[in-house]
Amino acid sequence: MREPNMQRAGDIVKGIIETGAEITGGIGGALIGTALAGPVGLVIGGASGPIMAKMLKEFGVEIQKRIVGPREEKRIGAAYFYAIEKILQNKESGKEIRDDGFFTADDSGRSAAEEIFEGIILKSQREYEEKKIRYFGNLMGNISFDPLVDRAYANQLIKTAEQLSYNQLCLLKIIFMSGNSKEITLRKKNYREPGTNLSREMITVLYDIIDLENRHLIINSTSHVFGITDINPGEFEVQGNGNALVTLMELKEIPDVDYGRLMALLNI
């Protein structure tokens, strides 16, 4: 990639972020964009900060050259905003940006960070469930500070996150909370009782749970689940990559208004 003028590149990123204001609400977008338009790496800090800021700017120039639809452009802007917002939040909380070669180009001339960031931006560009974009941004922002997440694992998490619906992300949050808080309880029996009448909404939720189990993101270590009526919501726990997604995507940020209805259904 030919190195662009960094001031111009920063202005391009600022424009990209402002384009996503319809999705993000515009809160802080101008501030983040202006900060990146300034000295490279100033707002990110750390040994890898300048490299990362330069990467964000260069990719912004690359994005500008691509043909995308108006709505896709807004999604890209939103993903940029959320990723940079999370990076700045991590920095402000005292976390150190990773310095393990993640931002250093390999023999191909491309770093793992570039590959992962492009993957997240492209997934966000095509993501019609736009509420997921915030959590894609969180994923990028947190991977940038976690040396335990290498290139292969990051790509695996991105692929899985893309394949899950927003409802399933909400379910991961609910099941995680159920297993980690005594204040959250879910139904403690299955749906095999005679006369049980499952609504279409409930059937959809139960199929989503089975899909999460089939992906090994949640587990029922108490009883086997052969079909949706065998599901006992209170017996499930988040496991493996499910825990990684809850943590790195920060699904705790999903608002009550989005997961409350699902939690109520799982208590009926």
Short mmCIF file of C-alpha atoms in Angstrom, two decimals:
data_model
loop_
_atom_site.label_atom_id
_atom_site.label_comp_id
_atom_site.label_asym_id
_atom_site.label_seq_id
_atom_site.Cartn_x
_atom_site.Cartn_y
_atom_site.Cartn_z
CA MET A 1 0.00 0.00 0.00
CA ARG A 2 1.53 3.38 -1.01
CA GLU A 3 1.94 5.64 1.99
CA PRO A 4 -0.56 8.52 1.86
CA ASN A 5 -0.18 12.04 3.24
CA MET A 6 -1.00 11.47 6.92
CA GLN A 7 -2.83 14.76 7.46
CA ARG A 8 -5.06 14.09 4.46
CA ALA A 9 -5.52 10.48 5.56
CA GLY A 10 -6.59 11.67 9.01
CA ASP A 11 -9.15 13.97 7.42
CA ILE A 12 -10.47 11.04 5.39
CA VAL A 13 -10.90 8.93 8.54
CA LYS A 14 -12.69 11.86 10.20
CA GLY A 15 -15.07 11.97 7.23
CA ILE A 16 -15.63 8.20 7.37
CA ILE A 17 -16.51 8.37 11.06
CA GLU A 18 -18.87 11.29 10.56
CA THR A 19 -20.63 9.32 7.81
CA GLY A 20 -21.51 6.67 10.40
CA ALA A 21 -23.17 9.20 12.72
CA GLU A 22 -26.65 8.02 11.73
CA ILE A 23 -25.84 4.64 13.30
CA THR A 24 -23.63 5.76 16.20
CA GLY A 25 -25.71 8.80 17.09
CA GLY A 26 -22.72 11.02 16.38
CA ILE A 27 -21.70 11.18 20.05
CA GLY A 28 -17.95 11.80 20.20
CA GLY A 29 -17.48 11.08 16.50
CA ALA A 30 -16.13 14.51 15.65
CA LEU A 31 -13.77 14.40 18.64
CA ILE A 32 -12.34 11.00 17.68
CA GLY A 33 -12.02 11.97 14.03
CA THR A 34 -10.28 15.24 14.88
CA ALA A 35 -7.89 13.46 17.24
CA LEU A 36 -6.84 11.01 14.53
CA ALA A 37 -6.43 13.86 12.08
CA GLY A 38 -3.68 15.21 14.35
CA PRO A 39 -0.19 13.81 15.06
CA VAL A 40 0.05 10.12 14.28
CA GLY A 41 -0.37 7.95 17.36
CA LEU A 42 -0.81 10.87 19.78
CA VAL A 43 -4.20 9.73 21.04
CA ILE A 44 -3.33 6.02 21.15
CA GLY A 45 0.06 6.03 22.85
CA GLY A 46 2.33 3.09 23.60
CA ALA A 47 5.14 1.71 21.47
CA SER A 48 2.68 0.39 18.89
CA GLY A 49 0.40 3.44 18.99
CA PRO A 50 1.95 5.30 16.04
CA ILE A 51 1.91 2.12 13.92
CA MET A 52 -1.73 1.49 14.74
CA ALA A 53 -2.83 5.08 14.08
CA LYS A 54 -0.98 5.01 10.76
CA MET A 55 -2.71 1.74 9.85
CA LEU A 56 -6.15 3.20 10.62
CA LYS A 57 -5.43 6.19 8.43
CA GLU A 58 -4.01 4.19 5.52
CA PHE A 59 -6.95 1.83 5.53
CA GLY A 60 -9.28 4.83 5.50
CA VAL A 61 -7.65 5.96 2.26
CA GLU A 62 -8.03 2.43 0.86
CA ILE A 63 -11.73 2.33 1.80
CA GLN A 64 -12.32 5.65 0.06
CA LYS A 65 -11.16 4.08 -3.22
CA ARG A 66 -13.66 1.21 -3.01
CA ILE A 67 -17.16 1.29 -4.43
CA VAL A 68 -19.65 0.94 -1.59
CA GLY A 69 -23.32 1.80 -1.25
CA PRO A 70 -24.48 4.74 0.90
CA ARG A 71 -25.72 2.48 3.70
CA GLU A 72 -22.54 0.40 3.60
CA GLU A 73 -20.52 3.59 3.93
CA LYS A 74 -22.45 4.46 7.10
CA ARG A 75 -21.76 0.99 8.54
CA ILE A 76 -18.04 1.34 7.81
CA GLY A 77 -18.03 4.72 9.54
CA ALA A 78 -19.81 3.25 12.56
CA ALA A 79 -17.35 0.33 12.79
CA TYR A 80 -14.42 2.76 12.64
CA PHE A 81 -15.96 4.88 15.38
CA TYR A 82 -16.69 2.00 17.74
CA ALA A 83 -13.24 0.43 17.25
CA ILE A 84 -11.40 3.69 17.91
CA GLU A 85 -13.71 4.53 20.82
CA LYS A 86 -12.87 1.20 22.47
CA ILE A 87 -9.15 1.68 21.84
CA LEU A 88 -9.26 5.07 23.55
CA GLN A 89 -11.34 3.71 26.44
CA ASN A 90 -8.80 0.92 26.96
CA LYS A 91 -5.97 3.41 26.93
CA GLU A 92 -7.74 5.68 29.43
CA SER A 93 -8.33 2.73 31.77
CA GLY A 94 -4.59 2.08 31.90
CA LYS A 95 -4.34 -0.86 29.51
CA GLU A 96 -1.25 -1.20 27.34
CA ILE A 97 -1.62 -1.67 23.60
CA ARG A 98 -0.04 -4.98 22.59
CA ASP A 99 3.58 -4.87 21.52
CA ASP A 100 4.11 -8.44 20.35
CA GLY A 101 4.46 -7.84 16.62
CA PHE A 102 0.71 -7.80 15.96
CA PHE A 103 1.05 -4.41 14.24
CA THR A 104 4.31 -5.26 12.45
CA ALA A 105 4.25 -6.24 8.79
CA ASP A 106 5.34 -9.79 7.97
CA ASP A 107 7.05 -11.06 4.79
CA SER A 108 3.91 -10.28 2.81
CA GLY A 109 4.18 -6.63 3.79
CA ARG A 110 0.98 -6.85 5.81
CA SER A 111 0.49 -7.08 9.57
CA ALA A 112 -1.95 -9.31 11.43
CA ALA A 113 -3.65 -6.14 12.70
CA GLU A 114 -4.28 -4.93 9.14
CA GLU A 115 -5.84 -8.26 8.20
CA ILE A 116 -8.05 -8.37 11.29
CA PHE A 117 -9.14 -4.74 10.99
CA GLU A 118 -10.02 -5.18 7.33
CA GLY A 119 -11.97 -8.33 8.19
CA ILE A 120 -14.01 -6.52 10.83
CA ILE A 121 -14.66 -3.54 8.56
CA LEU A 122 -15.80 -5.78 5.68
CA LYS A 123 -18.08 -7.82 7.95
CA SER A 124 -19.56 -4.58 9.30
CA GLN A 125 -20.03 -3.22 5.78
CA ARG A 126 -22.34 -6.14 4.91
CA GLU A 127 -23.98 -6.48 8.33
CA TYR A 128 -27.68 -5.74 7.91
CA GLU A 129 -28.25 -6.25 11.66
CA GLU A 130 -26.63 -2.92 12.40
CA LYS A 131 -26.85 -3.29 16.18
CA LYS A 132 -24.03 -5.83 15.88
CA ILE A 133 -21.60 -3.23 14.55
CA ARG A 134 -20.87 -1.75 17.99
CA TYR A 135 -19.72 -5.17 19.16
CA PHE A 136 -17.59 -5.74 16.05
CA GLY A 137 -15.87 -2.46 16.95
CA ASN A 138 -15.38 -3.63 20.53
CA LEU A 139 -13.83 -6.83 19.19
CA MET A 140 -11.19 -4.92 17.23
CA GLY A 141 -10.56 -2.48 20.06
CA ASN A 142 -10.01 -5.25 22.61
CA ILE A 143 -7.98 -7.58 20.37
CA SER A 144 -5.56 -4.66 19.99
CA PHE A 145 -4.76 -4.97 23.71
CA ASP A 146 -4.81 -8.76 24.14
CA PRO A 147 -1.60 -10.60 23.11
CA LEU A 148 -3.29 -13.96 23.76
CA VAL A 149 -5.43 -13.48 20.63
CA ASP A 150 -3.25 -14.30 17.64
CA ARG A 151 -4.12 -13.88 13.96
CA ALA A 152 -5.75 -17.31 13.55
CA TYR A 153 -7.83 -17.04 16.71
CA ALA A 154 -8.94 -13.50 15.86
CA ASN A 155 -10.09 -14.63 12.41
CA GLN A 156 -11.98 -17.53 13.97
CA LEU A 157 -13.79 -15.20 16.38
CA ILE A 158 -14.67 -12.75 13.60
CA LYS A 159 -16.11 -15.54 11.47
CA THR A 160 -18.20 -16.86 14.36
CA ALA A 161 -19.43 -13.38 15.32
CA GLU A 162 -20.50 -12.74 11.74
CA GLN A 163 -22.55 -15.95 11.66
CA LEU A 164 -24.47 -15.21 14.86
CA SER A 165 -27.62 -13.11 14.88
CA TYR A 166 -28.02 -10.16 17.22
CA ASN A 167 -30.57 -12.20 19.18
CA GLN A 168 -27.91 -14.88 19.68
CA LEU A 169 -25.46 -12.30 21.01
CA CYS A 170 -28.20 -11.26 23.45
CA LEU A 171 -28.67 -14.92 24.44
CA LEU A 172 -24.94 -15.29 25.08
CA LYS A 173 -25.14 -12.32 27.42
CA ILE A 174 -28.21 -13.73 29.21
CA ILE A 175 -26.73 -17.21 29.67
CA PHE A 176 -23.41 -15.72 30.79
CA MET A 177 -25.18 -13.54 33.37
CA SER A 178 -27.24 -16.50 34.54
CA GLY A 179 -24.07 -18.46 35.26
CA ASN A 180 -22.22 -15.58 36.92
CA SER A 181 -24.86 -13.75 38.94
CA LYS A 182 -27.23 -15.02 41.61
CA GLU A 183 -29.58 -12.17 40.70
CA ILE A 184 -30.28 -13.65 37.24
CA THR A 185 -32.26 -16.89 37.07
CA LEU A 186 -33.71 -18.71 34.09
CA ARG A 187 -36.36 -21.40 33.78
CA LYS A 188 -35.26 -24.62 35.51
CA LYS A 189 -37.22 -27.17 33.47
CA ASN A 190 -37.63 -28.22 29.84
CA TYR A 191 -40.64 -27.81 27.56
CA ARG A 192 -41.76 -31.44 27.31
CA GLU A 193 -44.72 -31.17 29.66
CA PRO A 194 -48.02 -32.27 28.06
CA GLY A 195 -50.04 -29.31 26.86
CA THR A 196 -47.04 -27.03 26.46
CA ASN A 197 -47.86 -24.57 23.69
CA LEU A 198 -44.80 -22.83 22.29
CA SER A 199 -45.30 -19.54 20.48
CA ARG A 200 -43.47 -18.83 17.23
CA GLU A 201 -41.33 -16.31 19.12
CA MET A 202 -40.40 -18.94 21.71
CA ILE A 203 -39.61 -21.54 19.06
CA THR A 204 -37.26 -19.07 17.36
CA VAL A 205 -35.42 -18.45 20.64
CA LEU A 206 -35.07 -22.18 21.36
CA TYR A 207 -33.66 -22.86 17.88
CA ASP A 208 -31.16 -20.05 18.45
CA ILE A 209 -30.09 -21.76 21.68
CA ILE A 210 -29.63 -25.11 19.92
CA ASP A 211 -27.52 -23.40 17.27
CA LEU A 212 -25.31 -21.84 19.98
CA GLU A 213 -24.89 -25.29 21.53
CA ASN A 214 -24.06 -26.88 18.17
CA ARG A 215 -21.35 -24.25 17.73
CA HIS A 216 -20.00 -25.23 21.18
CA LEU A 217 -20.43 -21.67 22.46
CA ILE A 218 -22.71 -22.87 25.28
CA ILE A 219 -23.02 -26.24 27.00
CA ASN A 220 -25.54 -28.19 29.04
CA SER A 221 -23.44 -30.54 31.14
CA THR A 222 -26.48 -31.88 33.02
CA SER A 223 -28.71 -33.38 30.33
CA HIS A 224 -28.69 -34.17 26.61
CA VAL A 225 -30.59 -31.93 24.22
CA PHE A 226 -32.05 -33.73 21.20
CA GLY A 227 -34.62 -31.09 20.23
CA ILE A 228 -36.01 -27.74 21.28
CA THR A 229 -38.41 -29.22 23.85
CA ASP A 230 -35.43 -30.77 25.70
CA ILE A 231 -33.94 -27.35 26.39
CA ASN A 232 -33.69 -26.38 30.05
CA PRO A 233 -32.52 -22.74 29.94
CA GLY A 234 -31.21 -22.69 33.50
CA GLU A 235 -28.80 -25.59 32.85
CA PHE A 236 -26.76 -23.87 30.11
CA GLU A 237 -23.37 -22.23 30.60
CA VAL A 238 -21.22 -20.22 28.22
CA GLN A 239 -18.00 -22.02 27.25
CA GLY A 240 -14.89 -21.72 25.07
CA ASN A 241 -15.21 -19.23 22.25
CA GLY A 242 -18.54 -18.16 23.72
CA ASN A 243 -16.68 -16.73 26.71
CA ALA A 244 -14.18 -15.06 24.38
CA LEU A 245 -16.98 -13.39 22.42
CA VAL A 246 -18.74 -12.22 25.60
CA THR A 247 -15.48 -10.69 26.84
CA LEU A 248 -13.90 -9.28 23.67
CA MET A 249 -17.14 -8.02 22.11
CA GLU A 250 -18.17 -6.72 25.56
CA LEU A 251 -21.68 -8.08 25.26
CA LYS A 252 -22.32 -6.68 28.74
CA GLU A 253 -22.98 -3.41 26.89
CA ILE A 254 -26.10 -4.79 25.19
CA PRO A 255 -28.92 -2.61 26.57
CA ASP A 256 -31.79 -4.00 28.64
CA VAL A 257 -34.29 -3.01 25.99
CA ASP A 258 -32.66 -5.45 23.56
CA TYR A 259 -32.29 -8.54 25.74
CA GLY A 260 -35.06 -8.03 28.32
CA ARG A 261 -37.79 -9.63 26.21
CA LEU A 262 -35.64 -12.71 25.54
CA MET A 263 -34.86 -13.11 29.23
CA ALA A 264 -38.56 -12.86 30.06
CA LEU A 265 -39.34 -15.61 27.53
CA LEU A 266 -36.73 -17.88 29.10
CA ASN A 267 -38.44 -17.51 32.46
CA ILE A 268 -41.91 -18.59 31.27
#
